[in-house]
Amino acid sequence: MRHLMPLFQSPPRSLCILRLSAIGDCCHALALITVIRRAWPETRITWIVGKLEASLFANLPGVEIIPFDKSKGWRGYRELWQTLRGRRFDALLHLQAALRASIATLGIRARVKLGFDRARANDGQWLFTNHAVPSPDSPHVLDGFLAFARELGITDLTPDWQLPIDPRDRAWAKETLQGRPTLLICAAASKAFKNWTAEGYAALADHAAERGMQVYLCGGPAQLERQLAHDIQARCRHKPGNLVGETRLPQLLALIAEASLVLAPDTGPAHMATITGTPVIGLYAHHNPARTGPYHARDRVVSIYKEAIEAETGKPLAELDWRTRLKDGDAMRRLPVERVIAEFDRWHQEWNAVSNKPKDETEIT
């Protein structure tokens, strides 16, 4: 049941946001923070976020970033609580339904601790909060986050992402891409079952190269990502550049901002493209893209989720819980190359139409 009265009739003095990981969900948290700051510019906002993720959001103006290092175990919790000792917030927005995140709330003093309602409060999150935020009609993760702003009393929930890019990282990205039309392939997710095939990526890379685009592979330093990049390159007729493991997260954001198009499975860079406004084609099989797809590019997702989940469960999608995940670990292998190329061609045709317009039609005054 929805609460009839908002929590705050006037802007609170201070809010604490708790979202530790992952990159994509932290990009959604950024949109929520931007919505709050737009409505309440004088409210002090503290964001407790994972150590890796904090490196991406360190330059976020007007927000105190407190990194949490999960690798330290209990020492990480003690350090966090020591940092917050003596402080009290008007409200805590607990945006992560995971036990390790909920434990962190034990050392956060706040008059109100908002969490998800029972439909979303996994891992007993409801035990660590005192105010349930009703789930919105939309299943998307970001809409679930924006519901927190609505519960606080904010009426303009139009999502926005405001994250400055360091000029040095921007200059590096410009120098790397040289202003040329670029397809950036972020091929690997943290979980291997979300990844498409090396053959599929290579076919799309060659297709883009033959249409005049330069192609770069990007990603983190993990061995899985490096191996996938090597396998893609080995199958390409037109060898793409390889930046896998060569960029810090802020550099990757700058690279995404300078690219013409991003191709990625269900992973963080797809949502980093949302921050920069870069077109992105998402590749999905295991999770419902209506819930986890790039927020402004869900119409560009290439997905076999619907047909695969209906075949696996024997039920129509409309009758399934919106969190239902496909169990078939090889599902991404069945994502047709032809459908991905067709989506690329649709984007390329639209991009060409805009690029070839007279200058006075494309300039924004």
mmCIF file of C-alpha atoms in Angstrom:
data_model
loop_
_atom_site.group_PDB
_atom_site.id
_atom_site.type_symbol
_atom_site.label_atom_id
_atom_site.label_comp_id
_atom_site.label_asym_id
_atom_site.label_seq_id
_atom_site.Cartn_x
_atom_site.Cartn_y
_atom_site.Cartn_z
ATOM 1 C CA MET A 1 0.000 0.000 0.000
ATOM 2 C CA ARG A 2 1.317 3.454 -0.885
ATOM 3 C CA HIS A 3 1.968 5.977 1.856
ATOM 4 C CA LEU A 4 -0.329 8.986 1.437
ATOM 5 C CA MET A 5 2.041 11.567 2.914
ATOM 6 C CA PRO A 6 5.668 12.065 1.853
ATOM 7 C CA LEU A 7 8.324 11.649 4.503
ATOM 8 C CA PHE A 8 9.542 15.227 4.185
ATOM 9 C CA GLN A 9 7.431 18.356 3.756
ATOM 10 C CA SER A 10 10.625 20.403 3.388
ATOM 11 C CA PRO A 11 14.133 19.403 2.263
ATOM 12 C CA PRO A 12 16.022 17.334 4.847
ATOM 13 C CA ARG A 13 19.429 18.472 6.036
ATOM 14 C CA SER A 14 21.235 15.212 5.247
ATOM 15 C CA LEU A 15 20.701 11.913 3.471
ATOM 16 C CA CYS A 16 22.831 8.773 3.316
ATOM 17 C CA ILE A 17 22.751 6.571 0.201
ATOM 18 C CA LEU A 18 23.928 2.969 0.526
ATOM 19 C CA ARG A 19 24.658 1.217 -2.749
ATOM 20 C CA LEU A 20 27.951 -0.640 -2.722
ATOM 21 C CA SER A 21 27.944 -2.441 -6.087
ATOM 22 C CA ALA A 22 27.684 -3.302 -8.982
ATOM 23 C CA ILE A 23 28.704 -0.756 -11.623
ATOM 24 C CA GLY A 24 25.347 -0.853 -13.430
ATOM 25 C CA ASP A 25 23.314 -0.487 -10.247
ATOM 26 C CA CYS A 26 25.602 2.311 -9.075
ATOM 27 C CA CYS A 27 24.868 4.094 -12.363
ATOM 28 C CA HIS A 28 21.180 3.824 -11.427
ATOM 29 C CA ALA A 29 21.994 5.189 -7.961
ATOM 30 C CA LEU A 30 23.715 8.140 -9.633
ATOM 31 C CA ALA A 31 20.473 8.966 -11.455
ATOM 32 C CA LEU A 32 18.588 8.874 -8.152
ATOM 33 C CA ILE A 33 21.140 11.157 -6.508
ATOM 34 C CA THR A 34 20.885 13.600 -9.420
ATOM 35 C CA VAL A 35 17.085 13.651 -9.027
ATOM 36 C CA ILE A 36 17.425 14.391 -5.292
ATOM 37 C CA ARG A 37 20.023 17.119 -5.793
ATOM 38 C CA ARG A 38 17.897 18.761 -8.499
ATOM 39 C CA ALA A 39 14.946 18.990 -6.103
ATOM 40 C CA TRP A 40 16.910 19.673 -2.901
ATOM 41 C CA PRO A 41 20.232 21.335 -3.794
ATOM 42 C CA GLU A 42 20.977 22.273 -0.169
ATOM 43 C CA THR A 43 20.581 18.740 1.223
ATOM 44 C CA ARG A 44 23.917 17.150 2.155
ATOM 45 C CA ILE A 45 24.265 13.747 0.518
ATOM 46 C CA THR A 46 26.682 11.029 1.587
ATOM 47 C CA TRP A 47 27.102 7.970 -0.660
ATOM 48 C CA ILE A 48 28.621 4.787 0.753
ATOM 49 C CA VAL A 49 29.851 2.832 -2.261
ATOM 50 C CA GLY A 50 32.270 0.014 -3.021
ATOM 51 C CA LYS A 51 35.971 0.840 -3.336
ATOM 52 C CA LEU A 52 36.133 0.024 -7.068
ATOM 53 C CA GLU A 53 32.895 1.842 -7.854
ATOM 54 C CA ALA A 54 34.036 4.862 -5.825
ATOM 55 C CA SER A 55 36.845 5.421 -8.327
ATOM 56 C CA LEU A 56 34.222 6.085 -11.012
ATOM 57 C CA PHE A 57 32.177 8.536 -8.948
ATOM 58 C CA ALA A 58 34.998 10.320 -7.096
ATOM 59 C CA ASN A 59 34.463 13.552 -9.070
ATOM 60 C CA LEU A 60 30.726 13.726 -8.398
ATOM 61 C CA PRO A 61 30.207 17.320 -7.219
ATOM 62 C CA GLY A 62 28.291 18.108 -4.075
ATOM 63 C CA VAL A 63 28.269 14.509 -2.822
ATOM 64 C CA GLU A 64 30.458 13.005 -0.108
ATOM 65 C CA ILE A 65 31.784 9.651 -1.331
ATOM 66 C CA ILE A 66 32.770 7.127 1.352
ATOM 67 C CA PRO A 67 34.443 4.010 -0.137
ATOM 68 C CA PHE A 68 33.744 0.638 1.445
ATOM 69 C CA ASP A 69 36.375 -2.050 0.932
ATOM 70 C CA LYS A 70 34.640 -5.425 1.123
ATOM 71 C CA SER A 71 37.963 -7.250 0.733
ATOM 72 C CA LYS A 72 38.833 -6.213 4.313
ATOM 73 C CA GLY A 73 35.995 -8.261 5.769
ATOM 74 C CA TRP A 74 34.943 -7.158 9.258
ATOM 75 C CA ARG A 75 37.747 -4.597 9.342
ATOM 76 C CA GLY A 76 36.045 -2.841 6.424
ATOM 77 C CA TYR A 77 32.823 -2.541 8.429
ATOM 78 C CA ARG A 78 34.689 -1.228 11.485
ATOM 79 C CA GLU A 79 36.474 1.396 9.384
ATOM 80 C CA LEU A 80 33.175 2.508 7.847
ATOM 81 C CA TRP A 81 31.464 2.780 11.231
ATOM 82 C CA GLN A 82 34.445 4.668 12.635
ATOM 83 C CA THR A 83 34.179 7.166 9.775
ATOM 84 C CA LEU A 84 30.480 7.690 10.567
ATOM 85 C CA ARG A 85 30.854 7.838 14.356
ATOM 86 C CA GLY A 86 28.937 10.736 15.877
ATOM 87 C CA ARG A 87 26.953 11.440 12.713
ATOM 88 C CA ARG A 88 23.197 11.154 12.273
ATOM 89 C CA PHE A 89 21.279 11.434 9.001
ATOM 90 C CA ASP A 90 17.685 12.444 8.454
ATOM 91 C CA ALA A 91 17.250 9.348 6.293
ATOM 92 C CA LEU A 92 19.162 6.359 4.972
ATOM 93 C CA LEU A 93 18.264 5.071 1.510
ATOM 94 C CA HIS A 94 19.236 1.390 1.591
ATOM 95 C CA LEU A 95 19.366 0.487 -2.114
ATOM 96 C CA GLN A 96 20.993 -2.946 -1.949
ATOM 97 C CA ALA A 97 19.055 -6.041 -0.926
ATOM 98 C CA ALA A 98 22.111 -8.072 0.046
ATOM 99 C CA LEU A 99 23.113 -9.193 3.533
ATOM 100 C CA ARG A 100 26.620 -7.726 3.377
ATOM 101 C CA ALA A 101 25.132 -4.322 2.543
ATOM 102 C CA SER A 102 22.511 -4.637 5.270
ATOM 103 C CA ILE A 103 25.210 -5.345 7.852
ATOM 104 C CA ALA A 104 26.776 -1.984 6.964
ATOM 105 C CA THR A 105 23.560 -0.229 8.011
ATOM 106 C CA LEU A 106 24.075 -1.350 11.625
ATOM 107 C CA GLY A 107 26.612 1.438 12.045
ATOM 108 C CA ILE A 108 24.619 4.121 10.202
ATOM 109 C CA ARG A 109 22.448 6.291 12.432
ATOM 110 C CA ALA A 110 19.379 7.706 10.713
ATOM 111 C CA ARG A 111 15.898 8.722 11.832
ATOM 112 C CA VAL A 112 14.343 6.810 8.951
ATOM 113 C CA LYS A 113 15.883 3.828 7.158
ATOM 114 C CA LEU A 114 14.160 3.243 3.836
ATOM 115 C CA GLY A 115 14.344 -0.137 2.132
ATOM 116 C CA PHE A 116 12.472 -2.123 -0.470
ATOM 117 C CA ASP A 117 9.038 -3.561 0.200
ATOM 118 C CA ARG A 118 8.645 -7.325 0.591
ATOM 119 C CA ALA A 119 8.431 -7.793 -3.201
ATOM 120 C CA ARG A 120 12.054 -6.643 -3.564
ATOM 121 C CA ALA A 121 13.622 -6.990 -0.103
ATOM 122 C CA ASN A 122 15.781 -10.051 -0.670
ATOM 123 C CA ASP A 123 18.162 -11.472 1.956
ATOM 124 C CA GLY A 124 15.994 -10.183 4.795
ATOM 125 C CA GLN A 125 16.680 -6.534 3.980
ATOM 126 C CA TRP A 126 13.384 -5.581 5.650
ATOM 127 C CA LEU A 127 14.888 -6.574 9.015
ATOM 128 C CA PHE A 128 17.393 -3.700 8.731
ATOM 129 C CA THR A 129 14.990 -0.904 7.715
ATOM 130 C CA ASN A 130 11.952 0.788 9.270
ATOM 131 C CA HIS A 131 10.186 2.194 6.210
ATOM 132 C CA ALA A 132 9.225 0.132 3.153
ATOM 133 C CA VAL A 133 9.209 1.833 -0.249
ATOM 134 C CA PRO A 134 6.354 0.550 -2.421
ATOM 135 C CA SER A 135 7.450 -1.059 -5.675
ATOM 136 C CA PRO A 136 6.572 0.890 -8.824
ATOM 137 C CA ASP A 137 4.580 -0.575 -11.694
ATOM 138 C CA SER A 138 7.717 -0.722 -13.835
ATOM 139 C CA PRO A 139 10.068 -3.646 -13.119
ATOM 140 C CA HIS A 140 13.234 -1.717 -14.064
ATOM 141 C CA VAL A 141 15.851 -1.434 -11.333
ATOM 142 C CA LEU A 142 16.163 2.322 -11.833
ATOM 143 C CA ASP A 143 12.430 2.867 -11.423
ATOM 144 C CA GLY A 144 12.662 0.932 -8.170
ATOM 145 C CA PHE A 145 15.372 3.357 -7.033
ATOM 146 C CA LEU A 146 13.412 6.430 -8.146
ATOM 147 C CA ALA A 147 10.530 5.221 -5.984
ATOM 148 C CA PHE A 148 12.723 6.142 -2.992
ATOM 149 C CA ALA A 149 12.779 9.766 -4.159
ATOM 150 C CA ARG A 150 9.012 9.737 -4.541
ATOM 151 C CA GLU A 151 8.646 8.369 -1.012
ATOM 152 C CA LEU A 152 10.829 11.165 0.325
ATOM 153 C CA GLY A 153 8.485 13.731 -1.209
ATOM 154 C CA ILE A 154 10.105 14.528 -4.575
ATOM 155 C CA THR A 155 7.643 14.805 -7.451
ATOM 156 C CA ASP A 156 9.919 15.273 -10.490
ATOM 157 C CA LEU A 157 11.323 11.780 -11.016
ATOM 158 C CA THR A 158 12.712 12.392 -14.501
ATOM 159 C CA PRO A 159 16.018 10.484 -14.419
ATOM 160 C CA ASP A 160 19.231 12.313 -15.193
ATOM 161 C CA TRP A 161 22.897 11.465 -14.896
ATOM 162 C CA GLN A 162 25.389 14.192 -14.002
ATOM 163 C CA LEU A 163 28.962 12.930 -13.736
ATOM 164 C CA PRO A 164 31.890 15.102 -14.845
ATOM 165 C CA ILE A 165 34.669 13.426 -16.814
ATOM 166 C CA ASP A 166 38.189 14.407 -15.820
ATOM 167 C CA PRO A 167 39.656 16.549 -18.650
ATOM 168 C CA ARG A 168 42.793 14.387 -18.650
ATOM 169 C CA ASP A 169 40.735 11.228 -19.213
ATOM 170 C CA ARG A 170 38.689 12.989 -21.889
ATOM 171 C CA ALA A 171 41.889 14.097 -23.666
ATOM 172 C CA TRP A 172 43.273 10.548 -23.521
ATOM 173 C CA ALA A 173 40.066 9.128 -25.016
ATOM 174 C CA LYS A 174 40.031 11.740 -27.799
ATOM 175 C CA GLU A 175 43.645 10.997 -28.642
ATOM 176 C CA THR A 176 42.970 7.255 -28.645
ATOM 177 C CA LEU A 177 39.937 7.362 -30.938
ATOM 178 C CA GLN A 178 41.137 10.290 -33.079
ATOM 179 C CA GLY A 179 37.585 11.463 -33.713
ATOM 180 C CA ARG A 180 36.841 8.499 -35.976
ATOM 181 C CA PRO A 181 33.509 6.606 -35.991
ATOM 182 C CA THR A 182 34.036 3.939 -33.345
ATOM 183 C CA LEU A 183 32.293 0.789 -32.216
ATOM 184 C CA LEU A 184 33.330 -0.029 -28.670
ATOM 185 C CA ILE A 185 32.787 -3.685 -27.740
ATOM 186 C CA CYS A 186 32.695 -4.332 -23.989
ATOM 187 C CA ALA A 187 32.497 -8.069 -24.442
ATOM 188 C CA ALA A 188 32.691 -9.592 -20.967
ATOM 189 C CA ALA A 189 30.455 -9.449 -17.920
ATOM 190 C CA SER A 190 31.670 -10.496 -14.485
ATOM 191 C CA LYS A 191 29.722 -13.749 -14.857
ATOM 192 C CA ALA A 192 30.768 -15.764 -17.897
ATOM 193 C CA PHE A 193 27.272 -17.092 -18.628
ATOM 194 C CA LYS A 194 26.195 -13.549 -19.584
ATOM 195 C CA ASN A 195 28.803 -13.320 -22.342
ATOM 196 C CA TRP A 196 28.127 -13.758 -26.038
ATOM 197 C CA THR A 197 30.436 -15.907 -28.167
ATOM 198 C CA ALA A 198 33.816 -14.863 -29.553
ATOM 199 C CA GLU A 199 32.515 -15.860 -32.997
ATOM 200 C CA GLY A 200 29.519 -13.568 -32.638
ATOM 201 C CA TYR A 201 31.548 -10.590 -31.467
ATOM 202 C CA ALA A 202 34.081 -11.136 -34.265
ATOM 203 C CA ALA A 203 31.351 -11.269 -36.919
ATOM 204 C CA LEU A 204 29.871 -7.995 -35.684
ATOM 205 C CA ALA A 205 33.323 -6.377 -35.438
ATOM 206 C CA ASP A 206 34.124 -7.302 -39.037
ATOM 207 C CA HIS A 207 30.696 -6.100 -40.178
ATOM 208 C CA ALA A 208 31.277 -2.714 -38.527
ATOM 209 C CA ALA A 209 34.816 -2.430 -39.907
ATOM 210 C CA GLU A 210 33.556 -3.089 -43.421
ATOM 211 C CA ARG A 211 31.192 -0.142 -42.983
ATOM 212 C CA GLY A 212 34.000 2.234 -42.185
ATOM 213 C CA MET A 213 34.095 2.057 -38.401
ATOM 214 C CA GLN A 214 37.106 1.426 -36.238
ATOM 215 C CA VAL A 215 36.496 -1.179 -33.545
ATOM 216 C CA TYR A 216 38.001 -1.382 -30.072
ATOM 217 C CA LEU A 217 37.630 -4.060 -27.420
ATOM 218 C CA CYS A 218 37.555 -2.858 -23.833
ATOM 219 C CA GLY A 219 37.079 -4.306 -20.371
ATOM 220 C CA GLY A 220 38.756 -5.073 -17.079
ATOM 221 C CA PRO A 221 41.993 -6.902 -16.278
ATOM 222 C CA ALA A 222 40.478 -10.280 -15.330
ATOM 223 C CA GLN A 223 41.878 -13.281 -17.164
ATOM 224 C CA LEU A 224 38.416 -14.198 -18.458
ATOM 225 C CA GLU A 225 38.120 -10.793 -20.155
ATOM 226 C CA ARG A 226 41.635 -10.908 -21.586
ATOM 227 C CA GLN A 227 41.070 -14.406 -22.978
ATOM 228 C CA LEU A 228 37.766 -13.456 -24.589
ATOM 229 C CA ALA A 229 39.399 -10.433 -26.236
ATOM 230 C CA HIS A 230 42.200 -12.656 -27.564
ATOM 231 C CA ASP A 231 39.668 -15.139 -28.941
ATOM 232 C CA ILE A 232 37.696 -12.358 -30.649
ATOM 233 C CA GLN A 233 40.783 -10.898 -32.271
ATOM 234 C CA ALA A 234 41.877 -14.343 -33.486
ATOM 235 C CA ARG A 235 38.567 -14.729 -35.360
ATOM 236 C CA CYS A 236 38.466 -11.275 -36.960
ATOM 237 C CA ARG A 237 39.418 -10.511 -40.542
ATOM 238 C CA HIS A 238 39.862 -6.867 -39.513
ATOM 239 C CA LYS A 239 41.705 -6.998 -36.195
ATOM 240 C CA PRO A 240 40.148 -4.623 -33.646
ATOM 241 C CA GLY A 241 42.164 -2.591 -31.185
ATOM 242 C CA ASN A 242 42.471 -4.157 -27.744
ATOM 243 C CA LEU A 243 42.212 -1.977 -24.630
ATOM 244 C CA VAL A 244 41.083 -4.769 -22.313
ATOM 245 C CA GLY A 245 42.781 -4.326 -18.945
ATOM 246 C CA GLU A 246 44.373 -1.059 -20.071
ATOM 247 C CA THR A 247 41.892 1.456 -18.639
ATOM 248 C CA ARG A 248 40.834 2.689 -15.240
ATOM 249 C CA LEU A 249 37.072 3.059 -14.786
ATOM 250 C CA PRO A 250 37.147 6.857 -15.311
ATOM 251 C CA GLN A 251 39.135 6.324 -18.526
ATOM 252 C CA LEU A 252 36.613 3.733 -19.682
ATOM 253 C CA LEU A 253 33.810 6.233 -19.078
ATOM 254 C CA ALA A 254 35.658 8.811 -21.171
ATOM 255 C CA LEU A 255 36.205 6.232 -23.910
ATOM 256 C CA ILE A 256 32.499 5.371 -23.915
ATOM 257 C CA ALA A 257 31.650 9.074 -24.121
ATOM 258 C CA GLU A 258 33.833 9.474 -27.224
ATOM 259 C CA ALA A 259 32.589 6.303 -28.968
ATOM 260 C CA SER A 260 29.843 6.297 -31.581
ATOM 261 C CA LEU A 261 28.253 3.051 -30.354
ATOM 262 C CA VAL A 262 28.738 0.582 -27.502
ATOM 263 C CA LEU A 263 27.958 -3.138 -27.731
ATOM 264 C CA ALA A 264 27.789 -5.023 -24.434
ATOM 265 C CA PRO A 265 26.053 -7.883 -22.653
ATOM 266 C CA ASP A 266 24.265 -7.382 -19.314
ATOM 267 C CA THR A 267 27.142 -5.560 -17.603
ATOM 268 C CA GLY A 268 28.279 -2.211 -16.222
ATOM 269 C CA PRO A 269 29.549 -0.470 -19.388
ATOM 270 C CA ALA A 270 26.071 -0.741 -20.933
ATOM 271 C CA HIS A 271 24.834 1.529 -18.128
ATOM 272 C CA MET A 272 27.911 3.740 -18.251
ATOM 273 C CA ALA A 273 26.833 4.476 -21.827
ATOM 274 C CA THR A 274 23.540 5.733 -20.370
ATOM 275 C CA ILE A 275 25.508 8.213 -18.236
ATOM 276 C CA THR A 276 27.273 9.627 -21.293
ATOM 277 C CA GLY A 277 24.300 9.441 -23.665
ATOM 278 C CA THR A 278 26.169 7.110 -26.027
ATOM 279 C CA PRO A 279 23.984 4.727 -28.070
ATOM 280 C CA VAL A 280 24.268 1.158 -26.805
ATOM 281 C CA ILE A 281 23.122 -2.247 -28.037
ATOM 282 C CA GLY A 282 22.608 -4.642 -25.149
ATOM 283 C CA LEU A 283 22.747 -8.432 -25.513
ATOM 284 C CA TYR A 284 20.466 -10.438 -23.214
ATOM 285 C CA ALA A 285 19.382 -13.992 -22.498
ATOM 286 C CA HIS A 286 19.382 -14.702 -18.747
ATOM 287 C CA HIS A 287 17.705 -11.620 -17.279
ATOM 288 C CA ASN A 288 14.668 -9.675 -18.353
ATOM 289 C CA PRO A 289 15.955 -6.591 -20.213
ATOM 290 C CA ALA A 290 12.804 -4.748 -19.121
ATOM 291 C CA ARG A 291 14.352 -4.929 -15.639
ATOM 292 C CA THR A 292 18.102 -4.671 -16.272
ATOM 293 C CA GLY A 293 18.475 -3.250 -19.776
ATOM 294 C CA PRO A 294 20.147 0.113 -20.543
ATOM 295 C CA TYR A 295 17.440 2.527 -19.405
ATOM 296 C CA HIS A 296 17.176 4.698 -22.516
ATOM 297 C CA ALA A 297 18.104 1.966 -24.994
ATOM 298 C CA ARG A 298 15.752 -0.881 -24.158
ATOM 299 C CA ASP A 299 14.417 -0.619 -27.705
ATOM 300 C CA ARG A 300 17.913 -1.515 -28.982
ATOM 301 C CA VAL A 301 18.327 -4.646 -26.877
ATOM 302 C CA VAL A 302 18.818 -7.916 -28.728
ATOM 303 C CA SER A 303 17.309 -10.543 -26.454
ATOM 304 C CA ILE A 304 16.160 -14.144 -26.488
ATOM 305 C CA TYR A 305 14.999 -13.929 -22.870
ATOM 306 C CA LYS A 306 11.267 -14.057 -23.571
ATOM 307 C CA GLU A 307 11.274 -17.108 -25.814
ATOM 308 C CA ALA A 308 13.899 -18.903 -23.719
ATOM 309 C CA ILE A 309 12.231 -18.331 -20.338
ATOM 310 C CA GLU A 310 8.831 -19.325 -21.684
ATOM 311 C CA ALA A 311 10.303 -22.528 -23.119
ATOM 312 C CA GLU A 312 12.150 -23.307 -19.873
ATOM 313 C CA THR A 313 9.208 -22.653 -17.523
ATOM 314 C CA GLY A 314 6.303 -23.574 -19.772
ATOM 315 C CA LYS A 315 4.573 -20.318 -18.781
ATOM 316 C CA PRO A 316 3.984 -17.041 -20.620
ATOM 317 C CA LEU A 317 6.267 -14.214 -19.529
ATOM 318 C CA ALA A 318 3.339 -12.224 -18.140
ATOM 319 C CA GLU A 319 2.732 -14.937 -15.513
ATOM 320 C CA LEU A 320 6.333 -15.044 -14.277
ATOM 321 C CA ASP A 321 7.919 -13.048 -11.475
ATOM 322 C CA TRP A 322 9.847 -10.135 -12.987
ATOM 323 C CA ARG A 323 13.069 -11.404 -11.352
ATOM 324 C CA THR A 324 12.912 -14.874 -12.925
ATOM 325 C CA ARG A 325 16.337 -15.779 -14.329
ATOM 326 C CA LEU A 326 16.992 -18.254 -17.091
ATOM 327 C CA LYS A 327 18.872 -21.279 -15.750
ATOM 328 C CA ASP A 328 20.433 -22.432 -19.036
ATOM 329 C CA GLY A 329 24.102 -21.468 -18.762
ATOM 330 C CA ASP A 330 24.621 -21.751 -22.529
ATOM 331 C CA ALA A 331 21.698 -19.549 -23.564
ATOM 332 C CA MET A 332 23.819 -16.670 -24.865
ATOM 333 C CA ARG A 333 25.328 -19.022 -27.412
ATOM 334 C CA ARG A 334 21.913 -19.148 -29.078
ATOM 335 C CA LEU A 335 21.727 -15.382 -29.591
ATOM 336 C CA PRO A 336 21.648 -15.082 -33.400
ATOM 337 C CA VAL A 337 24.432 -13.115 -35.079
ATOM 338 C CA GLU A 338 21.935 -12.032 -37.728
ATOM 339 C CA ARG A 339 19.750 -10.238 -35.171
ATOM 340 C CA VAL A 340 22.698 -8.371 -33.685
ATOM 341 C CA ILE A 341 23.910 -7.308 -37.138
ATOM 342 C CA ALA A 342 20.380 -6.203 -38.041
ATOM 343 C CA GLU A 343 20.220 -4.016 -34.929
ATOM 344 C CA PHE A 344 23.641 -2.580 -35.736
ATOM 345 C CA ASP A 345 22.461 -1.801 -39.273
ATOM 346 C CA ARG A 346 19.359 -0.064 -37.928
ATOM 347 C CA TRP A 347 21.522 2.121 -35.711
ATOM 348 C CA HIS A 348 24.052 2.728 -38.521
ATOM 349 C CA GLN A 349 21.351 3.854 -40.905
ATOM 350 C CA GLU A 350 19.996 6.318 -38.330
ATOM 351 C CA TRP A 351 23.502 7.520 -37.468
ATOM 352 C CA ASN A 352 24.339 8.077 -41.138
ATOM 353 C CA ALA A 353 21.130 10.047 -41.646
ATOM 354 C CA VAL A 354 22.068 12.416 -38.814
ATOM 355 C CA SER A 355 25.764 12.598 -39.771
ATOM 356 C CA ASN A 356 24.940 13.550 -43.364
ATOM 357 C CA LYS A 357 22.548 16.371 -42.505
ATOM 358 C CA PRO A 358 23.662 19.921 -43.340
ATOM 359 C CA LYS A 359 25.535 21.479 -40.452
ATOM 360 C CA ASP A 360 22.833 24.012 -39.598
ATOM 361 C CA GLU A 361 20.301 21.196 -39.094
ATOM 362 C CA THR A 362 22.391 19.264 -36.599
ATOM 363 C CA GLU A 363 23.832 22.054 -34.488
ATOM 364 C CA ILE A 364 22.123 22.758 -31.180
ATOM 365 C CA THR A 365 21.872 26.476 -30.539
#
